[in-house]
Amino acid sequence: SFEWSRANADGATPLHWAARAGHLAVAKVLLEKGARSDIADAEGRTPLLLAAAEGRLELVQHLLKSGADPFARDRDGLDALALAVDGVRKDVVDVLRWSKPDGKGMLEAGLLRAVESGNVEMIEHLLLLGADANARDPEGSCVLLRAMRVALPDAVHELLERGADANVADAEGRT
């Protein structure tokens, strides 16, 4: 019998290839035949991570519905939301934010990621979705100060327009 989740030398399974290429019909058949969506390739990426990074919205939706883990992270510690943010995959971000119990917290995590990568378009999108303009990272640094540190004047303006507190201090008391 054929092993539907057999990986090649790079750790990629047929489901990885279908996810990367956007072949929804193939992915559906593979999943019906028993292919596993939780296997990571050599980079630590599951089919969901690949589909999110490539902006394969329908595949992301189907993989989530089939039980793919939205918390899975690759070798760099990136989850599907971070990869979608990095690729400016707005529709995928919209779906992924509801795939975890704390959809609102997902938006803030995405906002912090977008600021780190200097992605003003995604910053604006996440704010429109309801991300908190006063979000803080685990170390206590607020998103506004991060945007200022990485010299993103358009992002700073957008954050202030969306209610960021211009007088907020970080964990060390800096404003």
PDB file of C-alpha atoms in Angstrom:
ATOM      1  CA  SER A   1       0.000   0.000   0.000  1.00  0.00           C
ATOM      2  CA  PHE A   2       1.133   3.545  -0.728  1.00  0.00           C
ATOM      3  CA  GLU A   3       2.296   5.744   2.137  1.00  0.00           C
ATOM      4  CA  TRP A   4       0.407   9.025   1.564  1.00  0.00           C
ATOM      5  CA  SER A   5       2.610  10.900   4.013  1.00  0.00           C
ATOM      6  CA  ARG A   6       5.982   9.590   2.805  1.00  0.00           C
ATOM      7  CA  ALA A   7       8.517  12.417   2.736  1.00  0.00           C
ATOM      8  CA  ASN A   8      11.333  13.046   0.270  1.00  0.00           C
ATOM      9  CA  ALA A   9      14.912  13.925   1.275  1.00  0.00           C
ATOM     10  CA  ASP A  10      13.825  17.483   2.175  1.00  0.00           C
ATOM     11  CA  GLY A  11      11.062  16.184   4.408  1.00  0.00           C
ATOM     12  CA  ALA A  12       8.321  17.298   1.999  1.00  0.00           C
ATOM     13  CA  THR A  13       5.301  15.067   1.527  1.00  0.00           C
ATOM     14  CA  PRO A  14       2.878  15.105  -1.397  1.00  0.00           C
ATOM     15  CA  LEU A  15       0.633  17.326   0.764  1.00  0.00           C
ATOM     16  CA  HIS A  16       3.486  19.831   1.139  1.00  0.00           C
ATOM     17  CA  TRP A  17       3.815  20.001  -2.637  1.00  0.00           C
ATOM     18  CA  ALA A  18       0.068  20.437  -3.117  1.00  0.00           C
ATOM     19  CA  ALA A  19      -0.038  23.193  -0.476  1.00  0.00           C
ATOM     20  CA  ARG A  20       2.915  25.074  -1.951  1.00  0.00           C
ATOM     21  CA  ALA A  21       1.553  24.856  -5.508  1.00  0.00           C
ATOM     22  CA  GLY A  22      -2.028  25.674  -4.557  1.00  0.00           C
ATOM     23  CA  HIS A  23      -3.549  22.399  -5.726  1.00  0.00           C
ATOM     24  CA  LEU A  24      -6.663  22.263  -3.570  1.00  0.00           C
ATOM     25  CA  ALA A  25      -8.209  19.275  -5.351  1.00  0.00           C
ATOM     26  CA  VAL A  26      -5.013  17.254  -4.921  1.00  0.00           C
ATOM     27  CA  ALA A  27      -4.765  18.245  -1.255  1.00  0.00           C
ATOM     28  CA  LYS A  28      -8.355  17.150  -0.663  1.00  0.00           C
ATOM     29  CA  VAL A  29      -7.693  13.723  -2.191  1.00  0.00           C
ATOM     30  CA  LEU A  30      -4.468  13.312  -0.210  1.00  0.00           C
ATOM     31  CA  LEU A  31      -6.234  14.182   3.045  1.00  0.00           C
ATOM     32  CA  GLU A  32      -9.093  11.802   2.223  1.00  0.00           C
ATOM     33  CA  LYS A  33      -6.508   9.054   1.615  1.00  0.00           C
ATOM     34  CA  GLY A  34      -4.973   9.662   5.024  1.00  0.00           C
ATOM     35  CA  ALA A  35      -2.153  12.127   4.375  1.00  0.00           C
ATOM     36  CA  ARG A  36      -1.100  13.837   7.595  1.00  0.00           C
ATOM     37  CA  SER A  37      -1.144  17.620   7.799  1.00  0.00           C
ATOM     38  CA  ASP A  38       1.112  17.772  10.867  1.00  0.00           C
ATOM     39  CA  ILE A  39       4.337  16.575   9.256  1.00  0.00           C
ATOM     40  CA  ALA A  40       7.010  19.276   9.014  1.00  0.00           C
ATOM     41  CA  ASP A  41       9.587  19.427   6.235  1.00  0.00           C
ATOM     42  CA  ALA A  42      13.317  20.087   6.746  1.00  0.00           C
ATOM     43  CA  GLU A  43      12.577  23.787   7.383  1.00  0.00           C
ATOM     44  CA  GLY A  44       9.985  22.856   9.999  1.00  0.00           C
ATOM     45  CA  ARG A  45       7.093  23.925   7.806  1.00  0.00           C
ATOM     46  CA  THR A  46       3.836  22.040   7.710  1.00  0.00           C
ATOM     47  CA  PRO A  47       1.516  22.178   4.691  1.00  0.00           C
ATOM     48  CA  LEU A  48      -0.508  24.888   6.500  1.00  0.00           C
ATOM     49  CA  LEU A  49       2.586  27.054   6.926  1.00  0.00           C
ATOM     50  CA  LEU A  50       3.439  26.665   3.249  1.00  0.00           C
ATOM     51  CA  ALA A  51      -0.096  27.454   2.129  1.00  0.00           C
ATOM     52  CA  ALA A  52      -0.204  30.546   4.373  1.00  0.00           C
ATOM     53  CA  ALA A  53       3.166  31.790   3.124  1.00  0.00           C
ATOM     54  CA  GLU A  54       2.074  31.359  -0.493  1.00  0.00           C
ATOM     55  CA  GLY A  55      -1.316  32.994   0.075  1.00  0.00           C
ATOM     56  CA  ARG A  56      -3.309  29.870  -0.798  1.00  0.00           C
ATOM     57  CA  LEU A  57      -6.513  30.950   0.920  1.00  0.00           C
ATOM     58  CA  GLU A  58      -8.733  27.988   0.010  1.00  0.00           C
ATOM     59  CA  LEU A  59      -6.007  25.540   0.990  1.00  0.00           C
ATOM     60  CA  VAL A  60      -5.493  27.302   4.317  1.00  0.00           C
ATOM     61  CA  GLN A  61      -9.233  27.088   4.974  1.00  0.00           C
ATOM     62  CA  HIS A  62      -9.394  23.409   4.023  1.00  0.00           C
ATOM     63  CA  LEU A  63      -6.302  22.462   6.018  1.00  0.00           C
ATOM     64  CA  LEU A  64      -7.692  24.208   9.096  1.00  0.00           C
ATOM     65  CA  LYS A  65     -11.039  22.470   8.626  1.00  0.00           C
ATOM     66  CA  SER A  66      -9.148  19.171   8.318  1.00  0.00           C
ATOM     67  CA  GLY A  67      -7.439  19.709  11.657  1.00  0.00           C
ATOM     68  CA  ALA A  68      -4.137  21.383  10.736  1.00  0.00           C
ATOM     69  CA  ASP A  69      -2.473  22.971  13.746  1.00  0.00           C
ATOM     70  CA  PRO A  70      -2.576  26.797  13.567  1.00  0.00           C
ATOM     71  CA  PHE A  71      -0.017  26.894  16.416  1.00  0.00           C
ATOM     72  CA  ALA A  72       2.670  24.988  14.468  1.00  0.00           C
ATOM     73  CA  ARG A  73       5.930  26.888  14.046  1.00  0.00           C
ATOM     74  CA  ASP A  74       8.823  26.430  11.663  1.00  0.00           C
ATOM     75  CA  ARG A  75      12.529  26.305  12.557  1.00  0.00           C
ATOM     76  CA  ASP A  76      12.611  30.108  12.750  1.00  0.00           C
ATOM     77  CA  GLY A  77       9.707  30.140  15.223  1.00  0.00           C
ATOM     78  CA  LEU A  78       7.228  31.517  12.685  1.00  0.00           C
ATOM     79  CA  ASP A  79       3.617  30.363  12.631  1.00  0.00           C
ATOM     80  CA  ALA A  80       1.140  30.591   9.760  1.00  0.00           C
ATOM     81  CA  LEU A  81       0.011  34.080  10.775  1.00  0.00           C
ATOM     82  CA  ALA A  82       3.564  35.445  10.821  1.00  0.00           C
ATOM     83  CA  LEU A  83       4.228  33.974   7.381  1.00  0.00           C
ATOM     84  CA  ALA A  84       0.995  35.437   6.012  1.00  0.00           C
ATOM     85  CA  VAL A  85       1.861  38.840   7.508  1.00  0.00           C
ATOM     86  CA  ASP A  86       5.341  38.713   5.989  1.00  0.00           C
ATOM     87  CA  GLY A  87       3.872  37.910   2.575  1.00  0.00           C
ATOM     88  CA  VAL A  88       1.129  40.579   2.844  1.00  0.00           C
ATOM     89  CA  ARG A  89      -1.496  37.839   2.449  1.00  0.00           C
ATOM     90  CA  LYS A  90      -4.390  39.864   3.859  1.00  0.00           C
ATOM     91  CA  ASP A  91      -7.117  37.318   3.095  1.00  0.00           C
ATOM     92  CA  VAL A  92      -5.103  34.546   4.766  1.00  0.00           C
ATOM     93  CA  VAL A  93      -4.494  36.754   7.818  1.00  0.00           C
ATOM     94  CA  ASP A  94      -8.246  37.353   8.011  1.00  0.00           C
ATOM     95  CA  VAL A  95      -8.907  33.584   8.145  1.00  0.00           C
ATOM     96  CA  LEU A  96      -6.045  32.703  10.478  1.00  0.00           C
ATOM     97  CA  ARG A  97      -7.006  35.246  13.107  1.00  0.00           C
ATOM     98  CA  TRP A  98     -10.168  33.206  13.784  1.00  0.00           C
ATOM     99  CA  SER A  99      -8.350  29.871  13.814  1.00  0.00           C
ATOM    100  CA  LYS A 100      -7.077  30.330  17.353  1.00  0.00           C
ATOM    101  CA  PRO A 101      -9.045  30.918  20.533  1.00  0.00           C
ATOM    102  CA  ASP A 102      -7.633  34.433  20.945  1.00  0.00           C
ATOM    103  CA  GLY A 103      -8.345  36.026  17.575  1.00  0.00           C
ATOM    104  CA  LYS A 104      -7.755  39.493  19.001  1.00  0.00           C
ATOM    105  CA  GLY A 105      -4.375  38.482  20.400  1.00  0.00           C
ATOM    106  CA  MET A 106      -3.549  37.115  16.960  1.00  0.00           C
ATOM    107  CA  LEU A 107      -4.082  40.573  15.501  1.00  0.00           C
ATOM    108  CA  GLU A 108      -1.692  42.137  17.986  1.00  0.00           C
ATOM    109  CA  ALA A 109       0.934  39.459  17.308  1.00  0.00           C
ATOM    110  CA  GLY A 110       0.549  40.151  13.600  1.00  0.00           C
ATOM    111  CA  LEU A 111       0.788  43.901  14.174  1.00  0.00           C
ATOM    112  CA  LEU A 112       4.024  43.532  16.116  1.00  0.00           C
ATOM    113  CA  ARG A 113       5.384  41.288  13.348  1.00  0.00           C
ATOM    114  CA  ALA A 114       4.377  43.773  10.636  1.00  0.00           C
ATOM    115  CA  VAL A 115       6.123  46.605  12.483  1.00  0.00           C
ATOM    116  CA  GLU A 116       9.286  44.506  12.882  1.00  0.00           C
ATOM    117  CA  SER A 117       9.353  43.829   9.147  1.00  0.00           C
ATOM    118  CA  GLY A 118       8.436  47.413   8.198  1.00  0.00           C
ATOM    119  CA  ASN A 119       5.281  46.326   6.417  1.00  0.00           C
ATOM    120  CA  VAL A 120       3.140  49.483   6.495  1.00  0.00           C
ATOM    121  CA  GLU A 121       0.438  47.998   4.248  1.00  0.00           C
ATOM    122  CA  MET A 122      -0.091  45.101   6.637  1.00  0.00           C
ATOM    123  CA  ILE A 123       0.062  47.412   9.669  1.00  0.00           C
ATOM    124  CA  GLU A 124      -2.817  49.422   8.205  1.00  0.00           C
ATOM    125  CA  HIS A 125      -4.757  46.246   7.401  1.00  0.00           C
ATOM    126  CA  LEU A 126      -4.372  44.798  10.887  1.00  0.00           C
ATOM    127  CA  LEU A 127      -5.434  48.085  12.468  1.00  0.00           C
ATOM    128  CA  LEU A 128      -8.520  48.120  10.232  1.00  0.00           C
ATOM    129  CA  LEU A 129      -9.314  44.596  11.466  1.00  0.00           C
ATOM    130  CA  GLY A 130      -9.236  45.875  15.032  1.00  0.00           C
ATOM    131  CA  ALA A 131      -5.683  45.304  16.264  1.00  0.00           C
ATOM    132  CA  ASP A 132      -4.926  47.355  19.363  1.00  0.00           C
ATOM    133  CA  ALA A 133      -2.760  50.342  18.423  1.00  0.00           C
ATOM    134  CA  ASN A 134      -1.362  50.202  21.976  1.00  0.00           C
ATOM    135  CA  ALA A 135      -0.329  46.539  21.783  1.00  0.00           C
ATOM    136  CA  ARG A 136       2.821  45.481  23.607  1.00  0.00           C
ATOM    137  CA  ASP A 137       5.297  42.716  22.980  1.00  0.00           C
ATOM    138  CA  PRO A 138       6.133  40.192  25.726  1.00  0.00           C
ATOM    139  CA  GLU A 139       8.969  42.454  26.919  1.00  0.00           C
ATOM    140  CA  GLY A 140       6.551  45.366  27.403  1.00  0.00           C
ATOM    141  CA  SER A 141       7.577  47.490  24.432  1.00  0.00           C
ATOM    142  CA  CYS A 142       4.590  49.101  22.696  1.00  0.00           C
ATOM    143  CA  VAL A 143       4.017  48.912  18.972  1.00  0.00           C
ATOM    144  CA  LEU A 144       4.236  52.704  18.547  1.00  0.00           C
ATOM    145  CA  LEU A 145       7.734  52.862  20.054  1.00  0.00           C
ATOM    146  CA  ARG A 146       8.794  49.913  17.928  1.00  0.00           C
ATOM    147  CA  ALA A 147       7.550  51.679  14.797  1.00  0.00           C
ATOM    148  CA  MET A 148       9.479  54.781  15.810  1.00  0.00           C
ATOM    149  CA  ARG A 149      12.662  52.772  16.463  1.00  0.00           C
ATOM    150  CA  VAL A 150      12.593  51.187  13.016  1.00  0.00           C
ATOM    151  CA  ALA A 151      11.829  54.564  11.382  1.00  0.00           C
ATOM    152  CA  LEU A 152       8.369  53.930   9.920  1.00  0.00           C
ATOM    153  CA  PRO A 153       6.788  57.411   9.802  1.00  0.00           C
ATOM    154  CA  ASP A 154       3.702  56.207   7.878  1.00  0.00           C
ATOM    155  CA  ALA A 155       3.132  53.465  10.440  1.00  0.00           C
ATOM    156  CA  VAL A 156       3.634  55.899  13.324  1.00  0.00           C
ATOM    157  CA  HIS A 157       1.060  58.222  11.761  1.00  0.00           C
ATOM    158  CA  GLU A 158      -1.416  55.368  11.218  1.00  0.00           C
ATOM    159  CA  LEU A 159      -0.963  54.101  14.785  1.00  0.00           C
ATOM    160  CA  LEU A 160      -1.554  57.573  16.198  1.00  0.00           C
ATOM    161  CA  GLU A 161      -4.627  57.997  13.979  1.00  0.00           C
ATOM    162  CA  ARG A 162      -5.944  54.667  15.323  1.00  0.00           C
ATOM    163  CA  GLY A 163      -5.594  55.679  18.957  1.00  0.00           C
ATOM    164  CA  ALA A 164      -2.018  54.845  19.949  1.00  0.00           C
ATOM    165  CA  ASP A 165      -1.063  56.718  23.117  1.00  0.00           C
ATOM    166  CA  ALA A 166       1.733  59.141  22.189  1.00  0.00           C
ATOM    167  CA  ASN A 167       2.769  59.352  25.857  1.00  0.00           C
ATOM    168  CA  VAL A 168       3.020  55.625  26.534  1.00  0.00           C
ATOM    169  CA  ALA A 169       6.233  54.380  28.111  1.00  0.00           C
ATOM    170  CA  ASP A 170       7.963  51.079  27.505  1.00  0.00           C
ATOM    171  CA  ALA A 171       8.986  48.630  30.230  1.00  0.00           C
ATOM    172  CA  GLU A 172      12.015  50.801  31.113  1.00  0.00           C
ATOM    173  CA  GLY A 173       9.922  53.979  31.313  1.00  0.00           C
ATOM    174  CA  ARG A 174      11.116  55.416  27.985  1.00  0.00           C
ATOM    175  CA  THR A 175       8.646  57.380  25.870  1.00  0.00           C
TER     176      THR A 175
END
